[in-house]
Every structure is written in C-alpha cells, then in structure tokens.
CSV table of C-alpha atoms in Angstrom, one decimal:
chain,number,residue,atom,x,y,z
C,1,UNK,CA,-18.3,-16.1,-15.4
C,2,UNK,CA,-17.1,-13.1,-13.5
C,3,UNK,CA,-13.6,-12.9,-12.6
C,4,UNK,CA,-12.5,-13.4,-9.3
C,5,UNK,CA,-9.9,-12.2,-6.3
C,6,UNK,CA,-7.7,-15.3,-6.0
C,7,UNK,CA,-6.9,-15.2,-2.0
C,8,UNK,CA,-3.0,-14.6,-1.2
C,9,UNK,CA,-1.1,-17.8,-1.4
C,10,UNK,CA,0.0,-17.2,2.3
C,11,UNK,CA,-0.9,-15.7,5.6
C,12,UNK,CA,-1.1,-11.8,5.5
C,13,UNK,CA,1.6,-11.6,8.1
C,14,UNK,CA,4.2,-14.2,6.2
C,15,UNK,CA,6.2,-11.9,5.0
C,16,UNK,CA,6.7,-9.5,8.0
C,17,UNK,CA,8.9,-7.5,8.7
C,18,UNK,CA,9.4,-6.4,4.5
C,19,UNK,CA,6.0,-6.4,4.2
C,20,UNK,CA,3.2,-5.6,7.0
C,21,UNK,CA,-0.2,-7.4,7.3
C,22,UNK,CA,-1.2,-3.8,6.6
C,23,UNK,CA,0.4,-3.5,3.4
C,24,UNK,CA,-1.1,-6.9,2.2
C,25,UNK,CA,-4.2,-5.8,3.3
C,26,UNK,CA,-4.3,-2.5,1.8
C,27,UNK,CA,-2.7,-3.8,-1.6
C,28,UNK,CA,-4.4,-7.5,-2.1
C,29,UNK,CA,-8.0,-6.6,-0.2
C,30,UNK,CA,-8.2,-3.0,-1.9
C,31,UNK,CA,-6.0,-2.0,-4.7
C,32,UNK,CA,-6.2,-6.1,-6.3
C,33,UNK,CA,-9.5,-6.2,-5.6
C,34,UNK,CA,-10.7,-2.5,-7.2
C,35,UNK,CA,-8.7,-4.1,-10.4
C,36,UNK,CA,-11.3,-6.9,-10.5
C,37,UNK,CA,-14.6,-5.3,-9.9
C,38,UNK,CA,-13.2,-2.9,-12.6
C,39,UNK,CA,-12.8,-5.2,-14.9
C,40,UNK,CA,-16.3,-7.2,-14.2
C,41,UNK,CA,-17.6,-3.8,-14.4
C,42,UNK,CA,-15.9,-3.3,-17.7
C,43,UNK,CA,-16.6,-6.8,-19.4
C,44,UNK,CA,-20.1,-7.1,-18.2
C,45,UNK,CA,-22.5,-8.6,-21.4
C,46,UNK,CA,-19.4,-8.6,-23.4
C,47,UNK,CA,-17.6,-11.3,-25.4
C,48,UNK,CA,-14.9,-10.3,-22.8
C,49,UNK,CA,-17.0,-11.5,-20.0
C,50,UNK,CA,-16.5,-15.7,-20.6
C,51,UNK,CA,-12.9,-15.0,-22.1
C,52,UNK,CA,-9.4,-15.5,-19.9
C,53,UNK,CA,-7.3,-12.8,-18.2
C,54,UNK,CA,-4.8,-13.7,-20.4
C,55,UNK,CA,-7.1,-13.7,-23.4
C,56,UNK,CA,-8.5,-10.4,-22.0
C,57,UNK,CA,-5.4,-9.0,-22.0
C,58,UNK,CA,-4.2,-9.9,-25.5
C,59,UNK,CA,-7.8,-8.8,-27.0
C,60,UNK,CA,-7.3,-5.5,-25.1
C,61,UNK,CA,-3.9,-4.6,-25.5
C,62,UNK,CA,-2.8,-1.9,-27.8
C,63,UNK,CA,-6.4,-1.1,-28.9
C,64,UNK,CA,-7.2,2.4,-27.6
C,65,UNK,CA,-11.7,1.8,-27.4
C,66,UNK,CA,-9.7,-0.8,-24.5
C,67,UNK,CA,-7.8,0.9,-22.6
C,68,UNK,CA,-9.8,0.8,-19.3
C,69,UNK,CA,-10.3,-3.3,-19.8
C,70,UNK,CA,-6.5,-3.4,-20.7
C,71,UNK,CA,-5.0,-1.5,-17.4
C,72,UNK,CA,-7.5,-3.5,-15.0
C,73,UNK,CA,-6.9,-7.3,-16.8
C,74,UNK,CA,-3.4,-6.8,-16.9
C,75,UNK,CA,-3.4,-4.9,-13.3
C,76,UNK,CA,-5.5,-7.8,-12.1
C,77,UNK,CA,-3.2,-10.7,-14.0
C,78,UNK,CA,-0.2,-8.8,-12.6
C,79,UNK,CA,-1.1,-8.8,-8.9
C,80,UNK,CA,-1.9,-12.3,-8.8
C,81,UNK,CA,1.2,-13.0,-10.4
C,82,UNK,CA,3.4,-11.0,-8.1
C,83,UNK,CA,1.8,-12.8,-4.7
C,84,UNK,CA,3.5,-15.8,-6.2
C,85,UNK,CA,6.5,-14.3,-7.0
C,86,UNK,CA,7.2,-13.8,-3.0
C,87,UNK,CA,7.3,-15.8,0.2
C,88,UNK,CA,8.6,-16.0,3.9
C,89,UNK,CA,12.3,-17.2,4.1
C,90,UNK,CA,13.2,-16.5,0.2
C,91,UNK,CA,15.4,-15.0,-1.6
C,92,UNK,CA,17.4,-19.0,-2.4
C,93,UNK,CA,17.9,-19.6,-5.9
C,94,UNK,CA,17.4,-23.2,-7.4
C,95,UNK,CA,20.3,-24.6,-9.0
C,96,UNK,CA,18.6,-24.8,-12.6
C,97,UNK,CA,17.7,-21.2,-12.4
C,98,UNK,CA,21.1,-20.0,-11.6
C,99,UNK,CA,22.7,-21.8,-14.2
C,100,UNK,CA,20.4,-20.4,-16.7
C,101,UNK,CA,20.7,-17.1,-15.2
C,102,UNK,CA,24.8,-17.6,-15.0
C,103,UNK,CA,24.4,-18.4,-18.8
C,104,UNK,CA,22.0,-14.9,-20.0
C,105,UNK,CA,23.4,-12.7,-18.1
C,106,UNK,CA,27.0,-13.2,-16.5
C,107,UNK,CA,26.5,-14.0,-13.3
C,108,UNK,CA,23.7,-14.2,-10.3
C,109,UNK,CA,25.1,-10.8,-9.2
C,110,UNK,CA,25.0,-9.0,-12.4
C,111,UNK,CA,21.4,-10.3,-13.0
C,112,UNK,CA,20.3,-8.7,-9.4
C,113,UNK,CA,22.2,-6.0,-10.5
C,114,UNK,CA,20.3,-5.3,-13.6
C,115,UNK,CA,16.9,-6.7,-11.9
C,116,UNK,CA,17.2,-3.1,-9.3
C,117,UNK,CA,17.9,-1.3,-11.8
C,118,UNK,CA,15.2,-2.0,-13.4
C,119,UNK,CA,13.0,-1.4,-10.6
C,120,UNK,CA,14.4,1.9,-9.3
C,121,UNK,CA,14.6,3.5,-12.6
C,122,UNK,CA,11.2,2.9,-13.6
C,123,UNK,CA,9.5,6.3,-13.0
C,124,UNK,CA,6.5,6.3,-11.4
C,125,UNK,CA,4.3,3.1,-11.1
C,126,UNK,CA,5.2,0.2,-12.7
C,127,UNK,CA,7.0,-3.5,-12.6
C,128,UNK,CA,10.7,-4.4,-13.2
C,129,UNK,CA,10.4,-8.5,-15.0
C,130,UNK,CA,12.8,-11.3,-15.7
C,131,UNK,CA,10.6,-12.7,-18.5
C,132,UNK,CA,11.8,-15.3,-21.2
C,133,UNK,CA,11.7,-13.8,-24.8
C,134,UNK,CA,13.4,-15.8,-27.8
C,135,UNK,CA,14.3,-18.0,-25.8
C,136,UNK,CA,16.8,-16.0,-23.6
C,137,UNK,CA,16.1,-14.7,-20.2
C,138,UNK,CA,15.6,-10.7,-20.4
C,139,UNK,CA,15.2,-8.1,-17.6
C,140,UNK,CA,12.9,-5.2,-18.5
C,141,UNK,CA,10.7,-2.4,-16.6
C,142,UNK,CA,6.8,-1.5,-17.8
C,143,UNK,CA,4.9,1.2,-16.7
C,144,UNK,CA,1.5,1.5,-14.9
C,145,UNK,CA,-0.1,-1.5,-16.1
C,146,UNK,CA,1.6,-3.2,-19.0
C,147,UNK,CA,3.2,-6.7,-18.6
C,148,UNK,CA,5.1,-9.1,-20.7
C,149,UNK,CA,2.2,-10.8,-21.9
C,150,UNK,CA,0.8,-8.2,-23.9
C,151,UNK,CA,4.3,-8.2,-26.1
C,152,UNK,CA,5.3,-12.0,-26.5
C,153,UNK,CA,6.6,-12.7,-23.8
C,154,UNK,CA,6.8,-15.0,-21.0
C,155,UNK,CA,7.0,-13.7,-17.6
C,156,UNK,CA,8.9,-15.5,-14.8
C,157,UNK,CA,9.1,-13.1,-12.2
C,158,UNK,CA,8.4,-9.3,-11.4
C,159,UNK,CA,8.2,-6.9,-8.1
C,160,UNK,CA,5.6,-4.5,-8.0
C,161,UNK,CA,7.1,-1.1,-7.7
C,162,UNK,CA,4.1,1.3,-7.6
C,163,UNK,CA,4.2,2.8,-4.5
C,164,UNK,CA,1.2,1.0,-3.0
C,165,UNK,CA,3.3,-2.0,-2.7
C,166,UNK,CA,5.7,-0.1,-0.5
C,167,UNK,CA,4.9,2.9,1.1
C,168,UNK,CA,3.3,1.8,4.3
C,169,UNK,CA,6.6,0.1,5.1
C,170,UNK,CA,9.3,2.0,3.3
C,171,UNK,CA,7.7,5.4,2.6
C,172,UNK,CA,9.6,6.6,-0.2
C,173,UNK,CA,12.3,4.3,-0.2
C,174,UNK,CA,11.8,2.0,-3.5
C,175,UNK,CA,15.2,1.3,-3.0
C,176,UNK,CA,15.3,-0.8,0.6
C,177,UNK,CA,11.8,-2.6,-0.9
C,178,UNK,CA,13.3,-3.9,-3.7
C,179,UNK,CA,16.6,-5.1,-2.1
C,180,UNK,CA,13.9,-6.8,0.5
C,181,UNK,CA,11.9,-8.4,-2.1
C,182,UNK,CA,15.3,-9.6,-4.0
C,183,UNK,CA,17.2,-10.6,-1.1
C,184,UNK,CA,14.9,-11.9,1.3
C,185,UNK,CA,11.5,-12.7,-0.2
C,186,UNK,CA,12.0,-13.5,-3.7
C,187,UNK,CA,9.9,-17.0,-4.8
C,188,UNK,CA,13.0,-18.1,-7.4
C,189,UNK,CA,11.5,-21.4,-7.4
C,190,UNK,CA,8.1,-19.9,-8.6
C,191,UNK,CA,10.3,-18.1,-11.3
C,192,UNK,CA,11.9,-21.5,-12.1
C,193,UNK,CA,8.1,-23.1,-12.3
C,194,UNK,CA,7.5,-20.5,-14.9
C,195,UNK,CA,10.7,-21.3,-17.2
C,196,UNK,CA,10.0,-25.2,-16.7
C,197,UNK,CA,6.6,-24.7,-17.9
C-alpha cells in the first residue's frame, strides 16, 4: 500500500492573511508531496512498503543504511501533523490545556515564551514542539527532519519553521510567522486531542 498526500484539513485560503493560498500551495502540493513520492520511492518492495508512518519512522530512525527513508517518513508524518496543528480564527486555548500548561510550565505566557524560543533559535530548518514526555509537558526544537516520535515521545503540537513554511509571506522574518501561528492560528484544541488521547 503506497503512502498517500492526506489533503489539507481546510481550504487553501483559510488561513489568509498569515499564510497565503500560495504558501499552502507551494508547501502542502510540492514540498509535502515530494516527501511522499520519496518515500514510496524509497520503500518500494520493502518490508517498509505495508508498514505505518509511525512504524516507518521508528524502523528508520537512528539507523544510518536509513537515512533517506527516515528524513522523508518523518518529513511526511510531520507535515500532516503540522496542517492540524493550525486553523482560521485560532490561537484560543481550551481550559484543560491551560491548566496543564499553567501546572508544567508557570504560566500560559511563560510557555509561549519558551514555545518562540524554541522556534527562533532553531538554526536552520527544523520544528519547535510541545510534546508530552514522562508524563510532563516539554517544549523542545529538532532539526531538519527529526520529530518527537523517533525519541519517546508524544507530540501535541509543533510549527514548521523551515523556511518554506514562511518565506513567501514573511521573507526572512521567522519571527512575525511564529508570533502568527501562536497568536492567531494555533489549533490548541488539536494539541489538547493529542494529550486526551
């Protein structure tokens, strides 16, 4: 069974003016979709081929005859992930999330606080995460392709901050795109779905 583009879980102007129909059509119908016919490339007439993303990615990661089938799983798993993570008019914490959130790290503030961070000082390409790991919420940067998953841990939330998520709209300023995606399009009932789960 070949792995598949899931479509965008909205319309590819939703979430205008952050991020452009162009953007989302550059990043979901390109970028997404090069990860995927990678990865079929990749997997073809392998055990690999009938296995999960996730199972994909655990298989491959760390294992260095893998790399290629590592970066485009996790790439792929990421992506998909990340459409969820946004939509139009967000940015609104649920209650249960912000308590947790008040409880790990302080306070809603310090949590953004450490969530940009994350993001702007991750150099080059990458993702900045809230993930859950023994049992505590964490916030935590990976570069290029890595993810949660491949260490233990269970992702609730990330923003994409390789520069093909942003530079159409913001050219070279990660900054302004993550205080969008936190601020005005971040799915914190997604992120809740995930630590419910």
């Amino acid at each position: 069974m070949a792995f598949e583009l899931p479509p965008l879980p909205y319309a590819y102007d939703a979430l205008a003016p952050y991020i452009s129909s162009e953007t989302l059509h550059l990043h979901h119908d390109k970028h997404h979709q090069t990860y995927v016919t990678n990865l079929n490339n990749l997997t073809k007439d392998t055990p690999l081929a009938d296995a999960s993303l996730e199972e994909v990615i655990k298989a491959s990661a760390g294992d260095s005859s893998k790399v290629g089938i590592f970066n485009n799983a996790a790439q792929v798993w990421n992506h998909t992930f990340f459409w969820q993570c946004l939509k139009k008019d967000g940015g609104k914490m649920p209650a249960a999330l912000e308590q947790r959130i008040v409880a790990d790290f302080g306070s809603v503030e310090k949590f953004k606080e450490e969530l940009t961070q994350a993001a702007l000082t991750q150099f080059g390409s990458g993702w900045a995460w809230l993930y859950l790991d023994g049992g505590k919420l964490k916030v935590g940067k990976t570069g290029n392709a890595d993810t949660p998953l491949a260490h233990g841990q269970k992702p609730l939330f990330t923003i994409d901050v390789w520069e093909h998520a942003y530079y159409v709209d913001f050219q070279n300023r990660r900054a302004d795109f993550v205080k969008a995606v936190i601020d005005n399009l971040a799915n914190w009932d997604f992120a809740a779905e995930q630590l419910a789960a």
